[in-house]
Short mmCIF file of C-alpha atoms and ligand atoms in Angstrom, two decimals:
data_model
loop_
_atom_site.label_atom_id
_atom_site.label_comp_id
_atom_site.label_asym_id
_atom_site.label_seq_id
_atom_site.Cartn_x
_atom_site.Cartn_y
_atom_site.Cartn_z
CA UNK Y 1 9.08 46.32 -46.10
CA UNK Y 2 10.11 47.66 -42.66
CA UNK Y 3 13.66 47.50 -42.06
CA UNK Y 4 14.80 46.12 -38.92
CA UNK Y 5 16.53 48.95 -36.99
CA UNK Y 6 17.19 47.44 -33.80
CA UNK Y 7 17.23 49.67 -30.40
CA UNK Y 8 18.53 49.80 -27.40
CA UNK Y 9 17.54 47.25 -24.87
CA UNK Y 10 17.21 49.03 -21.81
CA UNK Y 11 17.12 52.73 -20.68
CA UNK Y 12 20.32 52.36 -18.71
CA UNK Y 13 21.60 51.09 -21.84
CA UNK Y 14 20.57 54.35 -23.97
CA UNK Y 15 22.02 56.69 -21.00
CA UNK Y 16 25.17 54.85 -20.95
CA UNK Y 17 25.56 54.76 -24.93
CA UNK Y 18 24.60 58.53 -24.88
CA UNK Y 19 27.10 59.38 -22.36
CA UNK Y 20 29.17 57.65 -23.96
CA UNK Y 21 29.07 59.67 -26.99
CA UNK Y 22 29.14 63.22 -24.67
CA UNK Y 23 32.24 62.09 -22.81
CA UNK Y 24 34.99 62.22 -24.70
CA UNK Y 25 38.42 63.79 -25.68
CA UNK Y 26 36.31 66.93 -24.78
CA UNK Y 27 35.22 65.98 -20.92
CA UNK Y 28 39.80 64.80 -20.29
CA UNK Y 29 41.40 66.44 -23.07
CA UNK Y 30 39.57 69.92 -23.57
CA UNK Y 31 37.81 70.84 -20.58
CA UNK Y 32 41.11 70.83 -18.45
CA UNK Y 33 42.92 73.15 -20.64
CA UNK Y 34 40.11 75.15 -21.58
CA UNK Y 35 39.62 76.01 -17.27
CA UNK Y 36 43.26 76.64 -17.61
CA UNK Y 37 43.00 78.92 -20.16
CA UNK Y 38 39.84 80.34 -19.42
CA UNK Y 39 41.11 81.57 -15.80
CA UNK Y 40 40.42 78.11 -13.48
CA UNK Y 41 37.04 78.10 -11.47
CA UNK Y 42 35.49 80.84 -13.34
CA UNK Y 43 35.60 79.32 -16.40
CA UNK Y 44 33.86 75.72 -14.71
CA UNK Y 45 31.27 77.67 -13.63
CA UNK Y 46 30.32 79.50 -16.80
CA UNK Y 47 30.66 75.70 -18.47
CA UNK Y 48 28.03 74.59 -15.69
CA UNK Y 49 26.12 76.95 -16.33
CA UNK Y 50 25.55 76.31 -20.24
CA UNK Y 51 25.23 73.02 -19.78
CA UNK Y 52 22.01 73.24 -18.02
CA UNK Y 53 20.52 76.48 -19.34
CA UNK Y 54 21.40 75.90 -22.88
CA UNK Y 55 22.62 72.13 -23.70
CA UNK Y 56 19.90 70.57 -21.69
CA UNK Y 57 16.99 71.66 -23.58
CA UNK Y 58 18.79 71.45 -26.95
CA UNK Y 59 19.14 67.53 -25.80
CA UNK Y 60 15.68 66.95 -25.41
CA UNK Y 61 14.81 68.22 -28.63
CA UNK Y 62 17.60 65.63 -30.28
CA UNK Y 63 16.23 63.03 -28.47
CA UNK Y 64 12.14 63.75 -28.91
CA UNK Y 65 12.59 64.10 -33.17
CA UNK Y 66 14.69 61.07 -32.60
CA UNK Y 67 12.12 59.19 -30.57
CA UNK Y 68 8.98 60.08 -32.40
CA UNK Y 69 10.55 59.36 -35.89
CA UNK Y 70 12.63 56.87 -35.42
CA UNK Y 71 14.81 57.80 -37.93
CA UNK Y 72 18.67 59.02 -38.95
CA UNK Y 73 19.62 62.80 -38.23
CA UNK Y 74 18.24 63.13 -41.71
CA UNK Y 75 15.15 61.22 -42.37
CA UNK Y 76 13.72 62.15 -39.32
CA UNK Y 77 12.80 65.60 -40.86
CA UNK Y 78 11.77 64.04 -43.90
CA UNK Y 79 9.39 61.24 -41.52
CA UNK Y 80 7.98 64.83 -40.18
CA UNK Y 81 6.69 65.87 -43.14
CA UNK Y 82 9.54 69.08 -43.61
CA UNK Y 83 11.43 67.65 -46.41
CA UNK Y 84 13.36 70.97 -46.84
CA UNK Y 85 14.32 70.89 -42.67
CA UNK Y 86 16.35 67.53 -43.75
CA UNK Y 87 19.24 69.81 -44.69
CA UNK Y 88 20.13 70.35 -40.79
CA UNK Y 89 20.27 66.29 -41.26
CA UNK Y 90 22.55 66.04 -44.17
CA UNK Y 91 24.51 68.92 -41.92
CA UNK Y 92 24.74 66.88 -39.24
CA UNK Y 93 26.01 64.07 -41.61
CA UNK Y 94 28.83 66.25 -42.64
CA UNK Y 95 29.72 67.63 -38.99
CA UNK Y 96 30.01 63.97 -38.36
CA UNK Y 97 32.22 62.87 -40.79
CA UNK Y 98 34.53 66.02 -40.24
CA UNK Y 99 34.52 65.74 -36.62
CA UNK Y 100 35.31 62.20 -36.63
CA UNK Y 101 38.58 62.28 -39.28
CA UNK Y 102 40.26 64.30 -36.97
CA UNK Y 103 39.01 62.91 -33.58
CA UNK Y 104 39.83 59.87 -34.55
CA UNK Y 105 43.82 60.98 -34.91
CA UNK Y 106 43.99 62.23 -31.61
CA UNK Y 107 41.81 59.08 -29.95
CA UNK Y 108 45.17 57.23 -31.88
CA UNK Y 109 47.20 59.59 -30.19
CA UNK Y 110 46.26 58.97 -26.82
CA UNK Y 111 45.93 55.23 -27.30
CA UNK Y 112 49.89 55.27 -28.46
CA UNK Y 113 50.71 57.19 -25.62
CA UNK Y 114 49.21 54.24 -23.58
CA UNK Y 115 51.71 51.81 -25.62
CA UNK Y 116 54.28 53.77 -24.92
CA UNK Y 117 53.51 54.74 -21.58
CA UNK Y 118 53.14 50.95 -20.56
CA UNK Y 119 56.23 50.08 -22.38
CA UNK Y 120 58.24 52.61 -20.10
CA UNK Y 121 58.56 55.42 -22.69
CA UNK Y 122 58.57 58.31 -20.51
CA UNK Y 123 59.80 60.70 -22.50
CA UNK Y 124 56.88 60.75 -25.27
CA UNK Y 125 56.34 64.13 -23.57
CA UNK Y 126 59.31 66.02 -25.14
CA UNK Y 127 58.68 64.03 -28.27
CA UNK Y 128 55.49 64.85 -28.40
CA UNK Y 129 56.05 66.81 -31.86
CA UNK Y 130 57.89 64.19 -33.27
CA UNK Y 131 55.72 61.31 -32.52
CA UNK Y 132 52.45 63.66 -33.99
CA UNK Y 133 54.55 63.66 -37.31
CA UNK Y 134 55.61 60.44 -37.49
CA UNK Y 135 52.39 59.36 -39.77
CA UNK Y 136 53.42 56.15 -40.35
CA UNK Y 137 52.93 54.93 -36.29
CA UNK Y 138 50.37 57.47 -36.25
CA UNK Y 139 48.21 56.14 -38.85
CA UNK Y 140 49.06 52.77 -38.07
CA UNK Y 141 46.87 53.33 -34.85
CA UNK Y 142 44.47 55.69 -36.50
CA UNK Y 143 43.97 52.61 -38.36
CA UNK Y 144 43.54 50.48 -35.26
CA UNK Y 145 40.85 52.78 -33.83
CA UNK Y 146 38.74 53.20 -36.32
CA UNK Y 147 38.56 49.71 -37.35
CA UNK Y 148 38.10 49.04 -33.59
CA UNK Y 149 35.32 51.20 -34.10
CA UNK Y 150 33.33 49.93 -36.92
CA UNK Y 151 33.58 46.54 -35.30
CA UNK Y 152 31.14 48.06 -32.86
CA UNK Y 153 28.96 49.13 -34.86
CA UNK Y 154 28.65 46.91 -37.19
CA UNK Y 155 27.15 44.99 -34.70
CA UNK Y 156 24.33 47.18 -33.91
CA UNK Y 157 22.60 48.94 -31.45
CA UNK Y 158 21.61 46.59 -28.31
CA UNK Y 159 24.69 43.95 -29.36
CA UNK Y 160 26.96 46.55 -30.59
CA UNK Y 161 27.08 50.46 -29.04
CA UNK Y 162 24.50 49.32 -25.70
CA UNK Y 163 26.81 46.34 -25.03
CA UNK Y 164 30.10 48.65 -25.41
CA UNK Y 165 29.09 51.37 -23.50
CA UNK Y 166 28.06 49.03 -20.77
CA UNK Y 167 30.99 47.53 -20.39
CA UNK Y 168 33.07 51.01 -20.93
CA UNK Y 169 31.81 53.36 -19.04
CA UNK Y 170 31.68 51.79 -15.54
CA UNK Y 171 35.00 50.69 -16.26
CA UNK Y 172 35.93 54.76 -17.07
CA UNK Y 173 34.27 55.90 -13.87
CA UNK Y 174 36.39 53.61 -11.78
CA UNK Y 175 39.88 54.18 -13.62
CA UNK Y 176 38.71 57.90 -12.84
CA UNK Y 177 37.99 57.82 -9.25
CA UNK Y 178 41.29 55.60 -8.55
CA UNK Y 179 43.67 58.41 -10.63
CA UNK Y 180 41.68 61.26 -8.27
CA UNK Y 181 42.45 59.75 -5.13
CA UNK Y 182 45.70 58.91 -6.06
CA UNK Y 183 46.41 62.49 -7.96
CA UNK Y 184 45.35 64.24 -4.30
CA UNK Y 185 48.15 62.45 -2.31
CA UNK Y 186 50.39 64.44 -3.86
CA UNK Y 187 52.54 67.67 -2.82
CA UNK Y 188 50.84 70.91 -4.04
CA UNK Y 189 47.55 69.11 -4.82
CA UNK Y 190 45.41 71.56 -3.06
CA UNK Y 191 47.41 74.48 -4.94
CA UNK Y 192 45.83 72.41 -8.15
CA UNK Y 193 42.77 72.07 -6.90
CA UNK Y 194 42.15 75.77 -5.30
CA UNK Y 195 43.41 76.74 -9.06
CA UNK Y 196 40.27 74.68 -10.26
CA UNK Y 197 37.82 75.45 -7.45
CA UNK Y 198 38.44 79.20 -6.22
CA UNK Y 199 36.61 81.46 -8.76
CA UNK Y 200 38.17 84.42 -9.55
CA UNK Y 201 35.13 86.13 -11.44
CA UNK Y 202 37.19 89.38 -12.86
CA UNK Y 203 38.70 86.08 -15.33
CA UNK Y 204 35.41 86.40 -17.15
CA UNK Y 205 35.78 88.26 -20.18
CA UNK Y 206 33.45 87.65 -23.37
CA UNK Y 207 35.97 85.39 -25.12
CA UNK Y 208 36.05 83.19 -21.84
CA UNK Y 209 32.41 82.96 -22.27
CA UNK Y 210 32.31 81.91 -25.44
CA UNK Y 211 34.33 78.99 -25.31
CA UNK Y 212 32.46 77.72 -22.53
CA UNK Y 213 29.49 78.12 -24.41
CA UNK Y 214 31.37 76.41 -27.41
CA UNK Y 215 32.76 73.36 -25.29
CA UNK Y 216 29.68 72.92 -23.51
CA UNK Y 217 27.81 72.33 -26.89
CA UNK Y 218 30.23 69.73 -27.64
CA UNK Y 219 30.88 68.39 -24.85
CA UNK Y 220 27.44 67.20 -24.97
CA UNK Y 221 27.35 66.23 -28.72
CA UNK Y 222 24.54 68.17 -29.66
CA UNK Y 223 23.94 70.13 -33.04
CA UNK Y 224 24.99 67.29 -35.14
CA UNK Y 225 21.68 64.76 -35.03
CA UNK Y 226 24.22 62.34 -32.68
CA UNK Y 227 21.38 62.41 -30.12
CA UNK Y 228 18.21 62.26 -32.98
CA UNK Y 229 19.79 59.36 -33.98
CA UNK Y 230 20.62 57.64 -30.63
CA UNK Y 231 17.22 58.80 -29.76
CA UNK Y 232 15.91 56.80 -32.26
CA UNK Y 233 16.49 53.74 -30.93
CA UNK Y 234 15.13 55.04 -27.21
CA UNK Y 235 11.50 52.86 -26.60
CA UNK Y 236 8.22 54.70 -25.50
CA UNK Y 237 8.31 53.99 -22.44
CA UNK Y 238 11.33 56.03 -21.41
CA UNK Y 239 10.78 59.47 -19.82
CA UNK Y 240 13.05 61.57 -22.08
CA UNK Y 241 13.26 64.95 -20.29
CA UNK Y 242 14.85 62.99 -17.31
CA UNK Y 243 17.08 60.90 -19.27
CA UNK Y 244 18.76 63.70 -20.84
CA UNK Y 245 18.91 65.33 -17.45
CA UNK Y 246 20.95 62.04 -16.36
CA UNK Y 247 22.72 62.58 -19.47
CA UNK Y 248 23.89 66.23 -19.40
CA UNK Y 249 24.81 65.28 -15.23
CA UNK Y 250 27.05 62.31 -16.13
CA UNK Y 251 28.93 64.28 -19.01
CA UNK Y 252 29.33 67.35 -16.68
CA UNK Y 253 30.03 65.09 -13.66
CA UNK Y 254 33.05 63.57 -16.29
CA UNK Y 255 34.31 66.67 -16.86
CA UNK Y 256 34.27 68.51 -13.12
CA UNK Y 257 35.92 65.06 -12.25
CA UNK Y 258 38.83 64.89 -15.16
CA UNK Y 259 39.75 68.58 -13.48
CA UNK Y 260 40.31 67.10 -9.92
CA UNK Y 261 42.76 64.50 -11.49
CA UNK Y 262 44.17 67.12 -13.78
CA UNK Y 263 45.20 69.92 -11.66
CA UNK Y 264 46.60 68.16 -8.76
CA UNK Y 265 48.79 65.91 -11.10
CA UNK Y 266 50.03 69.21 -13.16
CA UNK Y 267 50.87 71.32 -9.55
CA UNK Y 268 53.06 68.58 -8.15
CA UNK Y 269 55.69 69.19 -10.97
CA UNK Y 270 54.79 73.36 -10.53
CA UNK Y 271 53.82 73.51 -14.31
CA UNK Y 272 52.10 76.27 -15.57
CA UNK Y 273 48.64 75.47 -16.04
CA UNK Y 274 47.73 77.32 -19.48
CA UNK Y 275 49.97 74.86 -21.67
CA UNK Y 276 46.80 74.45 -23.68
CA UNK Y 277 46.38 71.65 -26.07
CA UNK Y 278 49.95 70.02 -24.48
CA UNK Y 279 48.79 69.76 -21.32
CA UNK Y 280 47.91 66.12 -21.62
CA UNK Y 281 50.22 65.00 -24.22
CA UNK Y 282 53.64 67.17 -23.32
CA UNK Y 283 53.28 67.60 -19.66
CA UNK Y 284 51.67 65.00 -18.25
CA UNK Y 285 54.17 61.88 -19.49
CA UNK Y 286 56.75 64.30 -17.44
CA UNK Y 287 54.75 64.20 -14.41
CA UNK Y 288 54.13 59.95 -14.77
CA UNK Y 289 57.85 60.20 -14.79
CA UNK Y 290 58.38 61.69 -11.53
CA UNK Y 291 56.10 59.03 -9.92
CA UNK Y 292 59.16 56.31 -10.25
CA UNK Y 293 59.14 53.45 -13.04
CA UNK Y 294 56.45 51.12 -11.85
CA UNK Y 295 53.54 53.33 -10.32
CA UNK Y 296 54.46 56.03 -13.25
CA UNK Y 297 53.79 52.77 -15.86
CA UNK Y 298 50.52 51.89 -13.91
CA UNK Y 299 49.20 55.93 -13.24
CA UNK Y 300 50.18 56.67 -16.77
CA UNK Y 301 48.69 53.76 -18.36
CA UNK Y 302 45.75 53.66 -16.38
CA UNK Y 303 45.59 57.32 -17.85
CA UNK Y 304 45.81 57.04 -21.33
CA UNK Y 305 43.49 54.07 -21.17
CA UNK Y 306 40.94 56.10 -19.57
CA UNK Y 307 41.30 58.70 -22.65
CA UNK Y 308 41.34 56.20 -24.92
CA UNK Y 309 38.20 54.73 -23.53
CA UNK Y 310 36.47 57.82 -23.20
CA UNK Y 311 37.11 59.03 -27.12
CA UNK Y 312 35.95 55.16 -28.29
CA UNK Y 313 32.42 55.58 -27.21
CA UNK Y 314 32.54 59.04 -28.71
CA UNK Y 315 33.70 57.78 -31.90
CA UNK Y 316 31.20 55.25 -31.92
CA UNK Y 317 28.37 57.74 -31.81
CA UNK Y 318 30.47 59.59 -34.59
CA UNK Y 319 30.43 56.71 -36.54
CA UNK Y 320 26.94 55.83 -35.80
CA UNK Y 321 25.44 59.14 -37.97
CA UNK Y 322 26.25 58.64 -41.14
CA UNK Y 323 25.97 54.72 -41.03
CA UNK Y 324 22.11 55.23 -39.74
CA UNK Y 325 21.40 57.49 -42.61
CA UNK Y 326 22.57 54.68 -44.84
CA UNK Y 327 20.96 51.76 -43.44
CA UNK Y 328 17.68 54.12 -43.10
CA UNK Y 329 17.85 55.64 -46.31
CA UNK Y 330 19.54 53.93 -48.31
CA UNK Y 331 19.05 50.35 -47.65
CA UNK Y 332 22.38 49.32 -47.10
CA UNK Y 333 23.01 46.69 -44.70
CA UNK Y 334 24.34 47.79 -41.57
CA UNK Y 335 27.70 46.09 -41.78
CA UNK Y 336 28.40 46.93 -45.21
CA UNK Y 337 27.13 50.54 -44.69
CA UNK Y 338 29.59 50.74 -41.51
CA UNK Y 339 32.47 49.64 -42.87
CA UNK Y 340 32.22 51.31 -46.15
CA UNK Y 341 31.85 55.03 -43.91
CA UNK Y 342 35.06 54.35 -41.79
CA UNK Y 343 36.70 54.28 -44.30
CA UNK Y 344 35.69 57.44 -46.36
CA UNK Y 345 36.10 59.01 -42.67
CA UNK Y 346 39.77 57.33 -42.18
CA UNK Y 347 40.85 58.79 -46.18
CA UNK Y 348 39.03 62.15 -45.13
CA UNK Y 349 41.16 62.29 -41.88
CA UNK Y 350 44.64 61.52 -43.83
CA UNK Y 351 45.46 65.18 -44.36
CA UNK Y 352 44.59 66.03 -40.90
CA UNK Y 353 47.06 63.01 -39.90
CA UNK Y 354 49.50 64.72 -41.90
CA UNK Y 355 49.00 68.27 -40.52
CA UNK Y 356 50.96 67.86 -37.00
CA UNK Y 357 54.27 68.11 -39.02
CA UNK Y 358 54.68 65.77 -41.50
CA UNK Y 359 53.47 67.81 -44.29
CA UNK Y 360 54.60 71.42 -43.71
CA UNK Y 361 51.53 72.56 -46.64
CA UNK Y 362 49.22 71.13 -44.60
CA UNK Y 363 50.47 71.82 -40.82
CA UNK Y 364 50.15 75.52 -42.01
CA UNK Y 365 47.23 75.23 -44.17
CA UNK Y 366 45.83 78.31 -44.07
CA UNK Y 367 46.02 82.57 -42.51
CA UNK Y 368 42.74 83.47 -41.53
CA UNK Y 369 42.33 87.13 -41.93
CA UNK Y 370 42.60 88.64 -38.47
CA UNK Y 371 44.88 85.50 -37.08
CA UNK Y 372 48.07 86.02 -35.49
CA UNK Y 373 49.63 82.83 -37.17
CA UNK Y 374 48.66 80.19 -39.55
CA UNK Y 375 45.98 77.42 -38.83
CA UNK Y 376 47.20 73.09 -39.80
CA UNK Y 377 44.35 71.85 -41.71
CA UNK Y 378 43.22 69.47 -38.50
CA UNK Y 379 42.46 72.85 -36.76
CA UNK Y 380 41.23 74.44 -39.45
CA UNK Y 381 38.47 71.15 -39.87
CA UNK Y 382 37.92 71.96 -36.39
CA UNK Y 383 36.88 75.09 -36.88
CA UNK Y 384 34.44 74.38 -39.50
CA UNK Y 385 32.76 71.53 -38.14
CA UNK Y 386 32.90 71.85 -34.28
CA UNK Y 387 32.89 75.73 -33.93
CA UNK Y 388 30.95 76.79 -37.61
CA UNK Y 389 28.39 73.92 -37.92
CA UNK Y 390 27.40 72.82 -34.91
CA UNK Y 391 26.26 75.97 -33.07
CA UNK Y 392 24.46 76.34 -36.59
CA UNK Y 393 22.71 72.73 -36.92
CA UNK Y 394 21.61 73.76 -33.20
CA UNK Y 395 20.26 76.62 -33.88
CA UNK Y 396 18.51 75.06 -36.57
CA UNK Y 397 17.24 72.30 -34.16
CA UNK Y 398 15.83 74.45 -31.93
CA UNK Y 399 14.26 76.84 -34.08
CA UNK Y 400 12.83 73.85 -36.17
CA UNK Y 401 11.60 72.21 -32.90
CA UNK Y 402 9.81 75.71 -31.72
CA UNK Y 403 8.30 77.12 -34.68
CA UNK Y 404 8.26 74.37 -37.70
CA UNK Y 405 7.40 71.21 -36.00
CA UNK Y 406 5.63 73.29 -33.06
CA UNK Y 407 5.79 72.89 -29.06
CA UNK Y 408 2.55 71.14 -29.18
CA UNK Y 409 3.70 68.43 -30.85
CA UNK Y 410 7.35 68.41 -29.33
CA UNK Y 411 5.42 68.22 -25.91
CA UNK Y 412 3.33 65.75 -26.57
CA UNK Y 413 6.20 63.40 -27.38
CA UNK Y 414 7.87 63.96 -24.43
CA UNK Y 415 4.91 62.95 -22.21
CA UNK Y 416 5.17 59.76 -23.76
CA UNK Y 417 6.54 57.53 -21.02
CA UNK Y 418 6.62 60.75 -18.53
CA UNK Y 419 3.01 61.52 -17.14
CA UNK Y 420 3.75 63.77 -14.07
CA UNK Y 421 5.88 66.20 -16.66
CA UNK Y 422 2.67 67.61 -17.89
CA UNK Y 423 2.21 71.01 -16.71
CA UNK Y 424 5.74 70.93 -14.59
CA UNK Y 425 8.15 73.73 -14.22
CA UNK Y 426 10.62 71.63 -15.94
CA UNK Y 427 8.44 71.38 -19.12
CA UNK Y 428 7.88 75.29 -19.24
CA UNK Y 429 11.78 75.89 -18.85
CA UNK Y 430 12.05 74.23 -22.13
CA UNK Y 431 9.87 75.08 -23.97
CA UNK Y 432 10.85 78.49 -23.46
CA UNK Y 433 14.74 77.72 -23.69
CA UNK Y 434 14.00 76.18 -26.98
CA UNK Y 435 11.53 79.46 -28.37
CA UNK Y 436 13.94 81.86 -27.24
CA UNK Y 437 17.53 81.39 -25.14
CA UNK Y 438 18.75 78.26 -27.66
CA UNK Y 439 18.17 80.39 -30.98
CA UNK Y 440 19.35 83.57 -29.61
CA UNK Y 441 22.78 82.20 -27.92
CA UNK Y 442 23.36 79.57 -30.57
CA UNK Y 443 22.68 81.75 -33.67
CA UNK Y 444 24.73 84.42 -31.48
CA UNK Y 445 27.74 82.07 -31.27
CA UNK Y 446 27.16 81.25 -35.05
CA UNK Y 447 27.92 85.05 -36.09
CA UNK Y 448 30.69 85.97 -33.58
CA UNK Y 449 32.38 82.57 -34.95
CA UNK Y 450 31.72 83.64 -38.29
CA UNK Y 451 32.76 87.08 -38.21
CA UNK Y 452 35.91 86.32 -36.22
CA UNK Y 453 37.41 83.74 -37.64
CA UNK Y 454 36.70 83.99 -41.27
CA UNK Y 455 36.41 88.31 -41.47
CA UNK Y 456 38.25 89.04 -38.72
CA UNK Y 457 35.73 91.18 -37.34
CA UNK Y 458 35.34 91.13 -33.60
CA UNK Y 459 31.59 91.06 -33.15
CA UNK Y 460 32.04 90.07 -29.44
CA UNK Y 461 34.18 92.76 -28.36
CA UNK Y 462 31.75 95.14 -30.16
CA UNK Y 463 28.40 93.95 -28.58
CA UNK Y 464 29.80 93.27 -25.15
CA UNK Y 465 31.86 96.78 -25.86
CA UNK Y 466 35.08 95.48 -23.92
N1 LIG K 1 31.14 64.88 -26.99
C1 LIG K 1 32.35 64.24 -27.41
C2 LIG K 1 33.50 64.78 -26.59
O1 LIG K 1 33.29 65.53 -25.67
C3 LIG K 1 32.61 64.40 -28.87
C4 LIG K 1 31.45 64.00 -29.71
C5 LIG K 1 31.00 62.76 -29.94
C6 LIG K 1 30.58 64.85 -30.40
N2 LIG K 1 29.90 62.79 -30.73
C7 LIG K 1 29.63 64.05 -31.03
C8 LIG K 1 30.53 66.22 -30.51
C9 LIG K 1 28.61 64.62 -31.75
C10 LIG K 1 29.52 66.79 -31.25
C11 LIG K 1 28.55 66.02 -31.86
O2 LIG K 1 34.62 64.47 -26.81
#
């Protein structure tokens, strides 16, 4: 009996669902305080750069097993005939499930911020460590946003994640380009945005590199099967090579955007830029602050909305992984399969709640050899899953896709629904950025992660010799 898998109604509907899943907590959170970190413009161009050269072409290859299967991250190798290739599937399932116990506790702690934000609570900013350690509130909306979640997909693909993502990300767009215009009004904007914009290219050093290279992979959501899966539900008739293009321009276009309401809002209080993973969460409440009680309730809420938005439709794709494999697989029925997941994910996140203070074990799990202090277990799971496994499971993609299942084949599926990309320029640049840059960069970043973080061993300073 063929199971009824659903799909998405529309192609519009399958680029805003995939966008969706790419921008996330990575496009508002990340990005800004990796480009502070990284040196400012430098740093966005080396991201722009990946995107393109190396995400791109990884994201057709999701997309094309996806499509021509029309299976889960995992039984889409199996569908292929490469039973043993499956384990980049059941990789993918765990990346998800990792990825999404601890995303999921900071989508909860943006969407508190929003509560307290709108109920006049500017000072969440200096209690920023104490409200990450209260687990009780914070699980209480960990809770919220997961089941919040599920509830979408539960209800499927077209009536579920298509019909969400509709509805979310025009709304996200326009909350964006309202905070922008308003962020630029204010004094020392253009010292935030020259910050952002001016590239100062003696910034670039090999670790600089590397975590562009590392955020654009996730940015996009690759390496995990996310976009084999979504892919799976994409109909024939849809030119894939240009969707994903449309993809990869929204998620970048997200990202270049969050930075131009970033920066200006961070200058106009004369805050140094590198506060890494605070920048959102301690300095911005600060800034809200400064803009008076009733516009700093509406900028600030309209905010933390926006980033709460932004990490649901991510979650949802999370979420969407493992509960595919089931209903594919195993036969479950999709509601019972969704809910059941959640909440294995939600129990698997509860030490990773606990690991922003509450439990001092846990908030210093572990000293990596070569670290300068000790890791909480959230960053630690972070490690693993986003910097460990999914260069890894893309590596494996695209050496699968060029050698295993063979460009012939991968080729033919994409001119499916695409006619004129037969013979283009566009078709040879991936083809050969799936035979040779993807497995050389991503199995590059693979080893330096490796050897860094868990041997101490600084492979990048030793190839690049500075
Ligand atoms: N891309 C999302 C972000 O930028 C996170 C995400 C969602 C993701 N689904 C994924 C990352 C799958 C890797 C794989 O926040």
């Amino acid at each position: 009996m063929a199971i009824q898998r659903g799909g998405f109604s529309s192609r519009l509907g399958f680029i805003l669902a995939a966008a969706g899943s790419a921008v996330g907590l990575g496009n508002i959170w990340k990005f800004p305080f990796e480009v502070g970190k990284g040196g400012g413009a430098a740093f966005v161009v080396m991201y722009l750069l990946f995107c393109f050269i190396l995400c791109f072409p990884v994201m057709v290859a999701e997309i094309a097993i996806g499509r021509n299967t029309q299976r889960n991250a995992v039984g889409a190798f199996k569908a292929l005939g490469y039973k043993g290739w499956s384990g980049i599937g059941y990789l993918g399932l765990a990346s998800g499930v990792l990825i999404l116990s601890f995303y999921n506790v900071v989508a909860a702690w943006a969407f508190g911020y929003f509560i307290e934000i709108v109920t006049g609570h500017f000072d969440i900013g200096q209690r920023f460590g104490e409200f990450t350690k209260d687990w009780i509130t914070v699980g209480a909306y960990s809770i919220l946003f997961m089941v919040g979640t599920a509830f979408v997909v539960s209800r499927g693909i077209s009536g579920g994640i298509e019909k969400a993502a509709k509805l979310l990300m025009p709304t996200l767009f326009v909350m964006i380009i309202c905070l922008i215009l308003y962020a630029v009004t204010l004094p020392n904007a253009m010292e935030g945005l020259k910050f952002y914009l001016v590239p100062d290219f003696s910034e670039i050093t090999p670790a600089v590199i590397y975590s562009a290279l590392g955020q654009a992979f996730f940015s996009l959501s690759l390496g995990m099967g996310a976009l084999i899966t979504y892919g799976s539900y994409v109909s024939k008739n849809d030119n894939i090579v240009t969707s994903a293009a449309q993809i990869t321009l929204i998620d970048v276009s997200v990202a270049v955007l969050a930075g131009f309401m970033i920066f200006p809002l961070v200058f106009s209080q004369g805050i140094e830029t590198d506060g890494g993973a605070g920048l959102i969460f301690v300095t911005l409440p600060g800034v809200f602050q400064s803009l008076g009680d009733v516009l700093g309730i509406v900028i600030g809420g309209l905010f933390f909305l926006l980033l709460s938005f932004a990490a649901f439709t991510s979650t949802i794709s999370l979420l969407e992984v493992p509960t595919a494999y089931l209903v594919d697989e195993h036969k479950v029925k999709r509601s019972k399969a969704t809910w059941v997941v959640a909440m294995v994910i939600f129990i698997v996140g509860i030490p990773s709640m606990l690991s922003n203070g509450a439990s001092e074990a846990l908030s210093q799990f572990i000293m990596l050899p070569g670290a300068v202090k000790s890791l909480d277990f959230m960053s630690f799971v972070g490690l693993i899953a986003n910097d460990t496994f999914l260069p890894l499971g893309g590596f494996l993609i695209s050496v699968f896709v060029a050698y295993v299942w063979r460009k012939h084949r991968f080729n033919q599926e994409l001119q499916i629904g695409a006619e004129s990309l037969k013979g283009s320029w566009l078709q040879s640049y991936v083809n050969i950025a799936m035979s040779y840059i993807c497995p050389v960069l991503l199995g590059l970043i693979f080893l330096v992660t490796v050897m860094d973080k868990f041997f101490g061993i600084k492979l990048l300073e030793k190839i690049i010799g500075s």
